[in-house]
Amino acid sequence: MIRVFVADPHPIIHKGLKAVFRNSNEISIVGKGLCYLDMLDYLNSKKVDVVILELELPGFEEIRTLRRLKDQYSNVRFLIFTSLSEEIYAISALKYGASGFLCKKNPLKRLKDAILKISTGGVYITNELAEHMAFNEAGVNQSALINRLSEREIQVLRLLLSGNRNKEIAIKLSISDKTVSTYRSRLMEKLKVKNLVEMLNKFQNIDLDMY
């Protein structure tokens, strides 16, 4: 039996998942938490195989936290089950240690498939995400484009690629939300992309520490 802990701030999610897996012979919902500290308390005291994690869980500050969780709870698999955009956040989540990513808009059967796959050491992504990740930048000279950026623009770009939202970037860089929006617009112009999704597609795997 796969022991699953659900970390989500919405009671309706807990109720719904408990009902879905109540009669399962493979998956058991053994615990729930409404905030990050609830999850840590449970992981420190009970055995869990899979954590279903909402990225907007109170207290869960940024996607990079996944790396620390994976180091501390090496036997636990983290499955991101979120309302946030797959195109924007999935690659960062997988990069920092998640074993799978699924938007809540997907059928619940996919959630079951994801739990079963990652519990045996696999990585779960949807077909749509696989196609998205395979997108080919077709000849764009990324290094040349990044070399055109200022130091501050690279800082903003690094935070965007790590999955930070405008408000989080503003706090970390001690600037206003409006200034962050200005930098985003400037980055899209200089990097020759039309939106944030395209920016993530083209520059997600670039090592910005080189610049």
mmCIF file of C-alpha atoms in Angstrom:
data_model
loop_
_atom_site.group_PDB
_atom_site.id
_atom_site.type_symbol
_atom_site.label_atom_id
_atom_site.label_comp_id
_atom_site.label_asym_id
_atom_site.label_seq_id
_atom_site.Cartn_x
_atom_site.Cartn_y
_atom_site.Cartn_z
ATOM 1 C CA MET A 1 0.000 0.000 0.000
ATOM 2 C CA ILE A 2 1.363 3.400 -1.006
ATOM 3 C CA ARG A 3 1.161 5.847 1.914
ATOM 4 C CA VAL A 4 0.198 9.320 0.678
ATOM 5 C CA PHE A 5 0.233 12.622 2.543
ATOM 6 C CA VAL A 6 -1.758 15.523 1.063
ATOM 7 C CA ALA A 7 -0.332 19.034 1.608
ATOM 8 C CA ASP A 8 -2.940 21.490 0.359
ATOM 9 C CA PRO A 9 -4.586 24.592 1.898
ATOM 10 C CA HIS A 10 -8.059 23.678 0.592
ATOM 11 C CA PRO A 11 -10.198 21.356 2.766
ATOM 12 C CA ILE A 12 -12.281 20.388 -0.280
ATOM 13 C CA ILE A 13 -9.175 18.827 -1.872
ATOM 14 C CA HIS A 14 -8.532 16.720 1.225
ATOM 15 C CA LYS A 15 -12.134 15.593 1.352
ATOM 16 C CA GLY A 16 -12.224 14.809 -2.355
ATOM 17 C CA LEU A 17 -8.991 12.810 -2.462
ATOM 18 C CA LYS A 18 -9.918 10.886 0.669
ATOM 19 C CA ALA A 19 -13.168 9.858 -1.018
ATOM 20 C CA VAL A 20 -11.471 8.955 -4.309
ATOM 21 C CA PHE A 21 -8.978 6.590 -2.693
ATOM 22 C CA ARG A 22 -11.113 5.322 0.201
ATOM 23 C CA ASN A 23 -11.612 1.875 -1.359
ATOM 24 C CA SER A 24 -8.258 1.643 -3.140
ATOM 25 C CA ASN A 25 -6.136 -1.452 -2.631
ATOM 26 C CA GLU A 26 -3.027 0.421 -3.787
ATOM 27 C CA ILE A 27 -3.169 3.940 -2.352
ATOM 28 C CA SER A 28 -3.941 5.101 1.177
ATOM 29 C CA ILE A 29 -4.295 8.750 2.238
ATOM 30 C CA VAL A 30 -2.574 8.565 5.621
ATOM 31 C CA GLY A 31 -2.374 12.256 6.516
ATOM 32 C CA LYS A 32 -3.142 15.809 5.531
ATOM 33 C CA GLY A 33 -1.777 19.292 6.127
ATOM 34 C CA LEU A 34 -3.083 22.766 5.451
ATOM 35 C CA CYS A 35 0.336 24.459 5.629
ATOM 36 C CA TYR A 36 4.051 23.753 5.196
ATOM 37 C CA LEU A 37 4.674 23.241 8.917
ATOM 38 C CA ASP A 38 1.876 20.653 9.076
ATOM 39 C CA MET A 39 3.659 18.703 6.365
ATOM 40 C CA LEU A 40 7.052 18.897 8.086
ATOM 41 C CA ASP A 41 5.587 17.787 11.425
ATOM 42 C CA TYR A 42 4.059 14.736 9.788
ATOM 43 C CA LEU A 43 7.134 13.811 7.759
ATOM 44 C CA ASN A 44 9.269 14.041 10.889
ATOM 45 C CA SER A 45 7.068 11.625 12.816
ATOM 46 C CA LYS A 46 5.419 9.218 10.352
ATOM 47 C CA LYS A 47 6.384 7.150 7.330
ATOM 48 C CA VAL A 48 5.194 8.485 3.967
ATOM 49 C CA ASP A 49 5.883 7.280 0.439
ATOM 50 C CA VAL A 50 4.377 10.122 -1.597
ATOM 51 C CA VAL A 51 3.506 13.732 -0.774
ATOM 52 C CA ILE A 52 0.879 15.420 -2.948
ATOM 53 C CA LEU A 53 1.959 19.064 -2.758
ATOM 54 C CA GLU A 54 0.209 22.269 -3.768
ATOM 55 C CA LEU A 55 2.811 24.927 -4.658
ATOM 56 C CA GLU A 56 0.616 27.608 -3.094
ATOM 57 C CA LEU A 57 0.748 25.865 0.290
ATOM 58 C CA PRO A 58 1.112 28.525 3.026
ATOM 59 C CA GLY A 59 4.691 28.611 4.268
ATOM 60 C CA PHE A 60 6.099 26.957 1.151
ATOM 61 C CA GLU A 61 8.154 29.936 0.018
ATOM 62 C CA GLU A 62 9.602 28.930 -3.349
ATOM 63 C CA ILE A 63 10.145 26.014 -5.700
ATOM 64 C CA ARG A 64 13.819 25.775 -4.689
ATOM 65 C CA THR A 65 12.583 24.455 -1.328
ATOM 66 C CA LEU A 66 11.944 21.146 -3.075
ATOM 67 C CA ARG A 67 15.689 20.503 -3.233
ATOM 68 C CA ARG A 68 15.984 20.827 0.537
ATOM 69 C CA LEU A 69 12.985 18.565 1.052
ATOM 70 C CA LYS A 70 14.457 15.911 -1.220
ATOM 71 C CA ASP A 71 17.756 16.028 0.674
ATOM 72 C CA GLN A 72 16.047 15.778 4.060
ATOM 73 C CA TYR A 73 13.404 13.195 3.104
ATOM 74 C CA SER A 74 15.233 11.141 0.512
ATOM 75 C CA ASN A 75 12.764 8.242 0.616
ATOM 76 C CA VAL A 76 9.741 10.458 -0.054
ATOM 77 C CA ARG A 77 8.489 11.274 -3.555
ATOM 78 C CA PHE A 78 6.957 14.707 -4.092
ATOM 79 C CA LEU A 79 4.124 15.017 -6.606
ATOM 80 C CA ILE A 80 3.117 18.581 -7.434
ATOM 81 C CA PHE A 81 -0.682 18.817 -7.726
ATOM 82 C CA THR A 82 -1.461 22.482 -8.235
ATOM 83 C CA SER A 83 -3.694 25.118 -9.762
ATOM 84 C CA LEU A 84 -0.640 26.931 -11.142
ATOM 85 C CA SER A 85 0.348 26.746 -14.805
ATOM 86 C CA GLU A 86 2.104 23.578 -15.911
ATOM 87 C CA GLU A 87 3.917 25.428 -18.699
ATOM 88 C CA ILE A 88 5.384 27.965 -16.296
ATOM 89 C CA TYR A 89 6.166 25.962 -13.155
ATOM 90 C CA ALA A 90 6.601 22.285 -14.100
ATOM 91 C CA ILE A 91 10.157 22.430 -15.425
ATOM 92 C CA SER A 92 11.418 24.272 -12.339
ATOM 93 C CA ALA A 93 9.617 21.875 -10.007
ATOM 94 C CA LEU A 94 11.142 18.834 -11.701
ATOM 95 C CA LYS A 95 14.551 20.499 -11.763
ATOM 96 C CA TYR A 96 14.513 21.037 -8.001
ATOM 97 C CA GLY A 97 13.384 17.560 -7.014
ATOM 98 C CA ALA A 98 9.715 16.887 -7.725
ATOM 99 C CA SER A 99 9.002 13.411 -9.096
ATOM 100 C CA GLY A 100 5.934 14.534 -10.986
ATOM 101 C CA PHE A 101 3.776 17.511 -11.904
ATOM 102 C CA LEU A 102 0.032 17.585 -12.515
ATOM 103 C CA CYS A 103 -2.417 20.470 -12.782
ATOM 104 C CA LYS A 104 -5.677 20.136 -10.891
ATOM 105 C CA LYS A 105 -7.625 20.593 -14.111
ATOM 106 C CA ASN A 106 -6.596 17.069 -15.170
ATOM 107 C CA PRO A 107 -8.846 14.023 -14.606
ATOM 108 C CA LEU A 108 -8.270 12.331 -11.247
ATOM 109 C CA LYS A 109 -7.301 9.118 -13.026
ATOM 110 C CA ARG A 110 -4.092 10.892 -14.015
ATOM 111 C CA LEU A 111 -3.414 11.581 -10.344
ATOM 112 C CA LYS A 112 -3.694 7.864 -9.579
ATOM 113 C CA ASP A 113 -1.392 7.051 -12.511
ATOM 114 C CA ALA A 114 1.107 9.636 -11.279
ATOM 115 C CA ILE A 115 1.161 8.261 -7.719
ATOM 116 C CA LEU A 116 1.677 4.699 -8.945
ATOM 117 C CA LYS A 117 4.482 5.712 -11.295
ATOM 118 C CA ILE A 118 6.521 7.880 -8.953
ATOM 119 C CA SER A 119 6.136 5.433 -6.052
ATOM 120 C CA THR A 120 8.244 2.952 -8.024
ATOM 121 C CA GLY A 121 10.957 5.494 -8.790
ATOM 122 C CA GLY A 122 9.604 6.906 -12.033
ATOM 123 C CA VAL A 123 8.917 10.482 -13.055
ATOM 124 C CA TYR A 124 5.407 11.498 -14.101
ATOM 125 C CA ILE A 125 4.616 14.209 -16.628
ATOM 126 C CA THR A 126 1.684 14.559 -18.996
ATOM 127 C CA ASN A 127 2.052 14.108 -22.736
ATOM 128 C CA GLU A 128 1.362 17.807 -23.147
ATOM 129 C CA LEU A 129 4.237 18.693 -20.836
ATOM 130 C CA ALA A 130 6.568 16.255 -22.591
ATOM 131 C CA GLU A 131 5.890 18.023 -25.890
ATOM 132 C CA HIS A 132 6.384 21.377 -24.230
ATOM 133 C CA MET A 133 9.763 20.329 -22.797
ATOM 134 C CA ALA A 134 10.889 19.027 -26.178
ATOM 135 C CA PHE A 135 10.337 22.388 -27.824
ATOM 136 C CA ASN A 136 13.273 23.279 -30.055
ATOM 137 C CA GLU A 137 14.648 26.816 -29.963
ATOM 138 C CA ALA A 138 15.573 26.582 -33.698
ATOM 139 C CA GLY A 139 18.809 28.472 -34.027
ATOM 140 C CA VAL A 140 18.383 31.248 -31.492
ATOM 141 C CA ASN A 141 21.743 32.289 -30.115
ATOM 142 C CA GLN A 142 20.833 32.322 -26.442
ATOM 143 C CA SER A 143 24.245 33.331 -25.119
ATOM 144 C CA ALA A 144 24.396 36.365 -27.375
ATOM 145 C CA LEU A 145 20.959 37.460 -26.209
ATOM 146 C CA ILE A 146 21.797 37.033 -22.524
ATOM 147 C CA ASN A 147 25.035 38.958 -22.954
ATOM 148 C CA ARG A 148 22.893 41.983 -23.823
ATOM 149 C CA LEU A 149 21.273 41.966 -20.373
ATOM 150 C CA SER A 150 22.243 44.123 -17.424
ATOM 151 C CA GLU A 151 23.185 42.566 -14.083
ATOM 152 C CA ARG A 152 19.768 43.421 -12.642
ATOM 153 C CA GLU A 153 17.971 41.967 -15.658
ATOM 154 C CA ILE A 154 19.867 38.712 -15.195
ATOM 155 C CA GLN A 155 18.847 38.660 -11.522
ATOM 156 C CA VAL A 156 15.187 39.052 -12.493
ATOM 157 C CA LEU A 157 15.527 36.444 -15.240
ATOM 158 C CA ARG A 158 17.092 33.951 -12.822
ATOM 159 C CA LEU A 159 14.187 34.368 -10.394
ATOM 160 C CA LEU A 160 11.607 34.055 -13.165
ATOM 161 C CA LEU A 161 13.207 30.850 -14.419
ATOM 162 C CA SER A 162 13.141 29.477 -10.862
ATOM 163 C CA GLY A 163 9.368 29.860 -10.789
ATOM 164 C CA ASN A 164 9.109 33.023 -8.702
ATOM 165 C CA ARG A 165 6.115 35.269 -9.238
ATOM 166 C CA ASN A 166 6.275 39.078 -9.511
ATOM 167 C CA LYS A 167 5.470 39.663 -5.854
ATOM 168 C CA GLU A 168 8.157 37.222 -4.701
ATOM 169 C CA ILE A 169 10.747 38.804 -6.997
ATOM 170 C CA ALA A 170 9.847 42.277 -5.734
ATOM 171 C CA ILE A 171 10.412 41.197 -2.131
ATOM 172 C CA LYS A 172 13.708 39.431 -2.849
ATOM 173 C CA LEU A 173 15.153 42.324 -4.833
ATOM 174 C CA SER A 174 13.587 45.081 -2.684
ATOM 175 C CA ILE A 175 11.822 46.671 -5.650
ATOM 176 C CA SER A 176 8.172 47.327 -6.461
ATOM 177 C CA ASP A 177 5.829 44.993 -8.324
ATOM 178 C CA LYS A 178 5.587 47.623 -11.056
ATOM 179 C CA THR A 179 9.369 47.650 -11.469
ATOM 180 C CA VAL A 180 9.382 43.860 -11.774
ATOM 181 C CA SER A 181 6.745 44.111 -14.519
ATOM 182 C CA THR A 182 8.932 46.643 -16.323
ATOM 183 C CA TYR A 183 11.912 44.294 -16.153
ATOM 184 C CA ARG A 184 9.776 41.425 -17.450
ATOM 185 C CA SER A 185 8.691 43.464 -20.445
ATOM 186 C CA ARG A 186 12.263 44.551 -21.105
ATOM 187 C CA LEU A 187 13.496 40.954 -20.844
ATOM 188 C CA MET A 188 10.915 39.708 -23.330
ATOM 189 C CA GLU A 189 11.970 42.405 -25.770
ATOM 190 C CA LYS A 190 15.708 41.762 -25.412
ATOM 191 C CA LEU A 191 15.362 37.967 -25.442
ATOM 192 C CA LYS A 192 13.039 38.089 -28.449
ATOM 193 C CA VAL A 193 10.162 36.193 -26.834
ATOM 194 C CA LYS A 194 6.463 36.998 -26.827
ATOM 195 C CA ASN A 195 5.530 35.841 -23.321
ATOM 196 C CA LEU A 196 6.789 34.217 -20.130
ATOM 197 C CA VAL A 197 6.042 30.691 -21.334
ATOM 198 C CA GLU A 198 8.252 31.156 -24.402
ATOM 199 C CA MET A 199 10.972 32.648 -22.206
ATOM 200 C CA LEU A 200 10.918 29.569 -19.975
ATOM 201 C CA ASN A 201 10.983 27.281 -23.010
ATOM 202 C CA LYS A 202 14.061 28.903 -24.469
ATOM 203 C CA PHE A 203 16.163 29.766 -21.438
ATOM 204 C CA GLN A 204 15.206 27.308 -18.667
ATOM 205 C CA ASN A 205 18.362 25.216 -19.031
ATOM 206 C CA ILE A 206 20.829 28.085 -19.376
ATOM 207 C CA ASP A 207 23.399 28.416 -16.566
ATOM 208 C CA LEU A 208 23.055 32.096 -15.720
ATOM 209 C CA ASP A 209 25.931 31.910 -13.228
ATOM 210 C CA MET A 210 28.193 32.059 -16.281
ATOM 211 C CA TYR A 211 27.095 35.636 -17.034
#
